[in-house]
Amino acid sequence: MRRRTVSGGGLDEVLDTLAAAAPAPREDAPTPPPARDRDRQDLRTEFEFELPRGYVDDEGQVHRSGSMRLATARDELRPQIDLRVKENPAYLSVVLLSQVITRLGTITDVHAGVVERMYATDVAFLQDFYRRINSEGHTHAAVTCPLCHGSFEVDLSGERLGES
């Protein structure tokens, strides 16, 4: 194999030759975004919900609609070192939900104290909602009518059940 040595002045000539020999980029074909950007566009990370009963704040205002983001590994690990969870393992869901709920009505600072004061039916709804979006990736549930025994699918995130 022969080695080609390039002197200082010859380097510019070699680069010019390579640039002239390189094919010009085609203008008619748009370049697709990198795969990482395409995946990010399709990934839904925040989900809207509506509580069955609603959270009542200190002023008596009821907050029913809200949003929850997908959980990260840190979200699931952080409650394990929380002293409240170590004292009472059932408190884990309160801490976890307080980390992933991004909005509850007009409240944007959702902390464990807010989740503690929610009705049990709303906490159970949020636990199921959390499981659905983080495990299954959607908010749809298959249900069966207790009267006609017909099966259908409902979206837990949208309107209140029974409303259109």
PDB file of C-alpha atoms in Angstrom:
ATOM      1  CA  MET A   1       0.000   0.000   0.000  1.00  0.00           C
ATOM      2  CA  ARG A   2       1.371   3.367  -0.964  1.00  0.00           C
ATOM      3  CA  ARG A   3       1.115   6.238   1.392  1.00  0.00           C
ATOM      4  CA  ARG A   4       0.368   9.606  -0.021  1.00  0.00           C
ATOM      5  CA  THR A   5       1.945  12.493   1.767  1.00  0.00           C
ATOM      6  CA  VAL A   6       0.378  15.870   1.538  1.00  0.00           C
ATOM      7  CA  SER A   7       2.279  19.047   2.082  1.00  0.00           C
ATOM      8  CA  GLY A   8       0.691  22.129   3.590  1.00  0.00           C
ATOM      9  CA  GLY A   9      -0.163  23.693   0.233  1.00  0.00           C
ATOM     10  CA  GLY A  10      -1.372  20.410  -1.258  1.00  0.00           C
ATOM     11  CA  LEU A  11      -4.025  19.916   1.437  1.00  0.00           C
ATOM     12  CA  ASP A  12      -6.205  22.673   0.038  1.00  0.00           C
ATOM     13  CA  GLU A  13      -5.943  21.148  -3.424  1.00  0.00           C
ATOM     14  CA  VAL A  14      -6.969  17.712  -2.158  1.00  0.00           C
ATOM     15  CA  LEU A  15      -9.965  19.155  -0.274  1.00  0.00           C
ATOM     16  CA  ASP A  16     -11.047  21.128  -3.346  1.00  0.00           C
ATOM     17  CA  THR A  17     -10.756  18.000  -5.487  1.00  0.00           C
ATOM     18  CA  LEU A  18     -12.818  15.966  -3.017  1.00  0.00           C
ATOM     19  CA  ALA A  19     -15.484  18.676  -2.788  1.00  0.00           C
ATOM     20  CA  ALA A  20     -15.769  18.881  -6.576  1.00  0.00           C
ATOM     21  CA  ALA A  21     -16.042  15.096  -6.875  1.00  0.00           C
ATOM     22  CA  ALA A  22     -18.722  14.769  -4.166  1.00  0.00           C
ATOM     23  CA  PRO A  23     -22.258  14.550  -5.527  1.00  0.00           C
ATOM     24  CA  ALA A  24     -24.425  17.586  -4.874  1.00  0.00           C
ATOM     25  CA  PRO A  25     -27.312  16.995  -2.475  1.00  0.00           C
ATOM     26  CA  ARG A  26     -30.641  16.522  -4.237  1.00  0.00           C
ATOM     27  CA  GLU A  27     -33.039  19.369  -3.711  1.00  0.00           C
ATOM     28  CA  ASP A  28     -36.222  17.518  -4.661  1.00  0.00           C
ATOM     29  CA  ALA A  29     -36.144  14.860  -1.946  1.00  0.00           C
ATOM     30  CA  PRO A  30     -36.641  16.168   1.591  1.00  0.00           C
ATOM     31  CA  THR A  31     -34.403  14.566   4.143  1.00  0.00           C
ATOM     32  CA  PRO A  32     -36.394  12.554   6.673  1.00  0.00           C
ATOM     33  CA  PRO A  33     -35.948  13.517  10.310  1.00  0.00           C
ATOM     34  CA  PRO A  34     -33.672  11.263  12.313  1.00  0.00           C
ATOM     35  CA  ALA A  35     -35.417   8.192  13.726  1.00  0.00           C
ATOM     36  CA  ARG A  36     -35.152   9.607  17.219  1.00  0.00           C
ATOM     37  CA  ASP A  37     -37.165  12.714  16.237  1.00  0.00           C
ATOM     38  CA  ARG A  38     -39.811  10.631  14.447  1.00  0.00           C
ATOM     39  CA  ASP A  39     -40.286   8.468  17.535  1.00  0.00           C
ATOM     40  CA  ARG A  40     -40.524  11.515  19.760  1.00  0.00           C
ATOM     41  CA  GLN A  41     -43.269  13.005  17.558  1.00  0.00           C
ATOM     42  CA  ASP A  42     -45.367   9.848  17.907  1.00  0.00           C
ATOM     43  CA  LEU A  43     -44.817   9.393  21.655  1.00  0.00           C
ATOM     44  CA  ARG A  44     -47.627  10.771  23.759  1.00  0.00           C
ATOM     45  CA  THR A  45     -46.333  11.651  27.229  1.00  0.00           C
ATOM     46  CA  GLU A  46     -49.263  13.468  28.841  1.00  0.00           C
ATOM     47  CA  PHE A  47     -52.839  12.259  29.204  1.00  0.00           C
ATOM     48  CA  GLU A  48     -55.969  14.166  30.185  1.00  0.00           C
ATOM     49  CA  PHE A  49     -58.441  12.695  32.689  1.00  0.00           C
ATOM     50  CA  GLU A  50     -61.653  13.553  34.477  1.00  0.00           C
ATOM     51  CA  LEU A  51     -62.165  12.417  38.063  1.00  0.00           C
ATOM     52  CA  PRO A  52     -65.400  10.628  38.972  1.00  0.00           C
ATOM     53  CA  ARG A  53     -66.039  12.860  42.002  1.00  0.00           C
ATOM     54  CA  GLY A  54     -63.461  15.638  41.994  1.00  0.00           C
ATOM     55  CA  TYR A  55     -61.004  17.191  44.404  1.00  0.00           C
ATOM     56  CA  VAL A  56     -62.416  19.883  46.697  1.00  0.00           C
ATOM     57  CA  ASP A  57     -59.840  22.558  47.563  1.00  0.00           C
ATOM     58  CA  ASP A  58     -59.722  24.779  50.679  1.00  0.00           C
ATOM     59  CA  GLU A  59     -62.067  27.339  49.081  1.00  0.00           C
ATOM     60  CA  GLY A  60     -64.658  24.670  48.263  1.00  0.00           C
ATOM     61  CA  GLN A  61     -63.972  24.671  44.516  1.00  0.00           C
ATOM     62  CA  VAL A  62     -64.296  21.250  42.841  1.00  0.00           C
ATOM     63  CA  HIS A  63     -61.528  20.236  40.421  1.00  0.00           C
ATOM     64  CA  ARG A  64     -62.406  17.307  38.131  1.00  0.00           C
ATOM     65  CA  SER A  65     -60.260  17.600  35.015  1.00  0.00           C
ATOM     66  CA  GLY A  66     -56.527  17.143  35.065  1.00  0.00           C
ATOM     67  CA  SER A  67     -53.524  15.674  33.321  1.00  0.00           C
ATOM     68  CA  MET A  68     -50.993  12.993  34.134  1.00  0.00           C
ATOM     69  CA  ARG A  69     -47.623  12.438  32.511  1.00  0.00           C
ATOM     70  CA  LEU A  70     -45.888   9.160  31.878  1.00  0.00           C
ATOM     71  CA  ALA A  71     -43.797   7.985  34.807  1.00  0.00           C
ATOM     72  CA  THR A  72     -40.036   7.764  34.657  1.00  0.00           C
ATOM     73  CA  ALA A  73     -37.836   5.241  36.433  1.00  0.00           C
ATOM     74  CA  ARG A  74     -36.956   7.971  38.918  1.00  0.00           C
ATOM     75  CA  ASP A  75     -40.650   8.515  39.675  1.00  0.00           C
ATOM     76  CA  GLU A  76     -41.013   4.849  40.570  1.00  0.00           C
ATOM     77  CA  LEU A  77     -37.790   4.702  42.593  1.00  0.00           C
ATOM     78  CA  ARG A  78     -38.187   7.921  44.587  1.00  0.00           C
ATOM     79  CA  PRO A  79     -41.074   6.677  46.790  1.00  0.00           C
ATOM     80  CA  GLN A  80     -38.915   3.736  47.909  1.00  0.00           C
ATOM     81  CA  ILE A  81     -36.674   6.118  49.879  1.00  0.00           C
ATOM     82  CA  ASP A  82     -39.520   8.310  51.170  1.00  0.00           C
ATOM     83  CA  LEU A  83     -39.825   7.969  54.964  1.00  0.00           C
ATOM     84  CA  ARG A  84     -43.634   8.100  54.798  1.00  0.00           C
ATOM     85  CA  VAL A  85     -43.611   5.081  52.478  1.00  0.00           C
ATOM     86  CA  LYS A  86     -41.145   3.220  54.722  1.00  0.00           C
ATOM     87  CA  GLU A  87     -43.481   3.750  57.683  1.00  0.00           C
ATOM     88  CA  ASN A  88     -46.599   2.859  55.697  1.00  0.00           C
ATOM     89  CA  PRO A  89     -46.140   1.035  52.341  1.00  0.00           C
ATOM     90  CA  ALA A  90     -49.712   1.928  51.327  1.00  0.00           C
ATOM     91  CA  TYR A  91     -48.538   5.556  51.080  1.00  0.00           C
ATOM     92  CA  LEU A  92     -46.502   4.655  47.990  1.00  0.00           C
ATOM     93  CA  SER A  93     -49.370   5.345  45.600  1.00  0.00           C
ATOM     94  CA  VAL A  94     -49.982   8.780  47.164  1.00  0.00           C
ATOM     95  CA  VAL A  95     -46.356   9.804  46.636  1.00  0.00           C
ATOM     96  CA  LEU A  96     -46.217   8.303  43.151  1.00  0.00           C
ATOM     97  CA  LEU A  97     -49.431   9.961  41.970  1.00  0.00           C
ATOM     98  CA  SER A  98     -48.326  13.323  43.359  1.00  0.00           C
ATOM     99  CA  GLN A  99     -45.219  13.145  41.162  1.00  0.00           C
ATOM    100  CA  VAL A 100     -46.964  12.349  37.867  1.00  0.00           C
ATOM    101  CA  ILE A 101     -50.133  14.461  38.096  1.00  0.00           C
ATOM    102  CA  THR A 102     -49.186  17.686  36.350  1.00  0.00           C
ATOM    103  CA  ARG A 103     -52.482  19.541  36.716  1.00  0.00           C
ATOM    104  CA  LEU A 104     -55.725  19.165  38.618  1.00  0.00           C
ATOM    105  CA  GLY A 105     -58.256  21.766  37.554  1.00  0.00           C
ATOM    106  CA  THR A 106     -56.490  25.079  38.153  1.00  0.00           C
ATOM    107  CA  ILE A 107     -53.973  23.527  40.560  1.00  0.00           C
ATOM    108  CA  THR A 108     -50.550  23.043  39.002  1.00  0.00           C
ATOM    109  CA  ASP A 109     -48.670  22.216  42.222  1.00  0.00           C
ATOM    110  CA  VAL A 110     -50.056  18.765  42.980  1.00  0.00           C
ATOM    111  CA  HIS A 111     -48.260  17.387  46.040  1.00  0.00           C
ATOM    112  CA  ALA A 112     -48.872  14.460  48.391  1.00  0.00           C
ATOM    113  CA  GLY A 113     -51.133  16.587  50.598  1.00  0.00           C
ATOM    114  CA  VAL A 114     -53.503  17.156  47.675  1.00  0.00           C
ATOM    115  CA  VAL A 115     -53.665  13.439  46.830  1.00  0.00           C
ATOM    116  CA  GLU A 116     -54.220  12.592  50.525  1.00  0.00           C
ATOM    117  CA  ARG A 117     -57.341  14.755  50.567  1.00  0.00           C
ATOM    118  CA  MET A 118     -58.902  13.168  47.461  1.00  0.00           C
ATOM    119  CA  TYR A 119     -61.869  10.859  47.737  1.00  0.00           C
ATOM    120  CA  ALA A 120     -60.991   7.161  47.703  1.00  0.00           C
ATOM    121  CA  THR A 121     -62.911   6.632  44.434  1.00  0.00           C
ATOM    122  CA  ASP A 122     -60.809   9.310  42.727  1.00  0.00           C
ATOM    123  CA  VAL A 123     -57.550   7.830  44.042  1.00  0.00           C
ATOM    124  CA  ALA A 124     -58.621   4.373  42.814  1.00  0.00           C
ATOM    125  CA  PHE A 125     -59.464   5.904  39.417  1.00  0.00           C
ATOM    126  CA  LEU A 126     -56.041   7.599  39.244  1.00  0.00           C
ATOM    127  CA  GLN A 127     -54.235   4.397  40.231  1.00  0.00           C
ATOM    128  CA  ASP A 128     -55.964   2.537  37.403  1.00  0.00           C
ATOM    129  CA  PHE A 129     -55.339   5.425  35.009  1.00  0.00           C
ATOM    130  CA  TYR A 130     -51.637   5.414  35.956  1.00  0.00           C
ATOM    131  CA  ARG A 131     -51.423   1.679  35.345  1.00  0.00           C
ATOM    132  CA  ARG A 132     -53.139   1.981  31.973  1.00  0.00           C
ATOM    133  CA  ILE A 133     -50.999   4.755  30.536  1.00  0.00           C
ATOM    134  CA  ASN A 134     -47.714   3.378  31.889  1.00  0.00           C
ATOM    135  CA  SER A 135     -48.293  -0.310  31.180  1.00  0.00           C
ATOM    136  CA  GLU A 136     -50.630  -0.420  28.242  1.00  0.00           C
ATOM    137  CA  GLY A 137     -49.931   2.968  26.663  1.00  0.00           C
ATOM    138  CA  HIS A 138     -53.576   3.976  26.238  1.00  0.00           C
ATOM    139  CA  THR A 139     -56.608   5.081  28.229  1.00  0.00           C
ATOM    140  CA  HIS A 140     -59.223   2.755  26.724  1.00  0.00           C
ATOM    141  CA  ALA A 141     -60.980   0.101  28.760  1.00  0.00           C
ATOM    142  CA  ALA A 142     -63.150  -2.804  27.628  1.00  0.00           C
ATOM    143  CA  VAL A 143     -66.407  -2.813  29.582  1.00  0.00           C
ATOM    144  CA  THR A 144     -69.602  -4.842  29.640  1.00  0.00           C
ATOM    145  CA  CYS A 145     -73.040  -3.320  30.135  1.00  0.00           C
ATOM    146  CA  PRO A 146     -74.618  -4.790  33.298  1.00  0.00           C
ATOM    147  CA  LEU A 147     -78.097  -4.644  31.733  1.00  0.00           C
ATOM    148  CA  CYS A 148     -77.703  -5.923  28.167  1.00  0.00           C
ATOM    149  CA  HIS A 149     -74.307  -7.619  28.649  1.00  0.00           C
ATOM    150  CA  GLY A 150     -73.019  -5.944  25.493  1.00  0.00           C
ATOM    151  CA  SER A 151     -69.279  -5.334  25.306  1.00  0.00           C
ATOM    152  CA  PHE A 152     -67.808  -2.018  24.203  1.00  0.00           C
ATOM    153  CA  GLU A 153     -64.802   0.222  24.762  1.00  0.00           C
ATOM    154  CA  VAL A 154     -64.697   3.506  26.655  1.00  0.00           C
ATOM    155  CA  ASP A 155     -61.990   6.143  26.850  1.00  0.00           C
ATOM    156  CA  LEU A 156     -61.252   6.846  30.510  1.00  0.00           C
ATOM    157  CA  SER A 157     -59.519  10.128  29.796  1.00  0.00           C
ATOM    158  CA  GLY A 158     -62.255  12.014  27.989  1.00  0.00           C
ATOM    159  CA  GLU A 159     -65.798  12.953  28.892  1.00  0.00           C
ATOM    160  CA  ARG A 160     -67.523  11.672  31.972  1.00  0.00           C
ATOM    161  CA  LEU A 161     -69.067   8.236  31.517  1.00  0.00           C
ATOM    162  CA  GLY A 162     -72.588   8.389  30.146  1.00  0.00           C
ATOM    163  CA  GLU A 163     -72.151  11.847  28.638  1.00  0.00           C
ATOM    164  CA  SER A 164     -71.646  12.594  24.964  1.00  0.00           C
TER     165      SER A 164
END
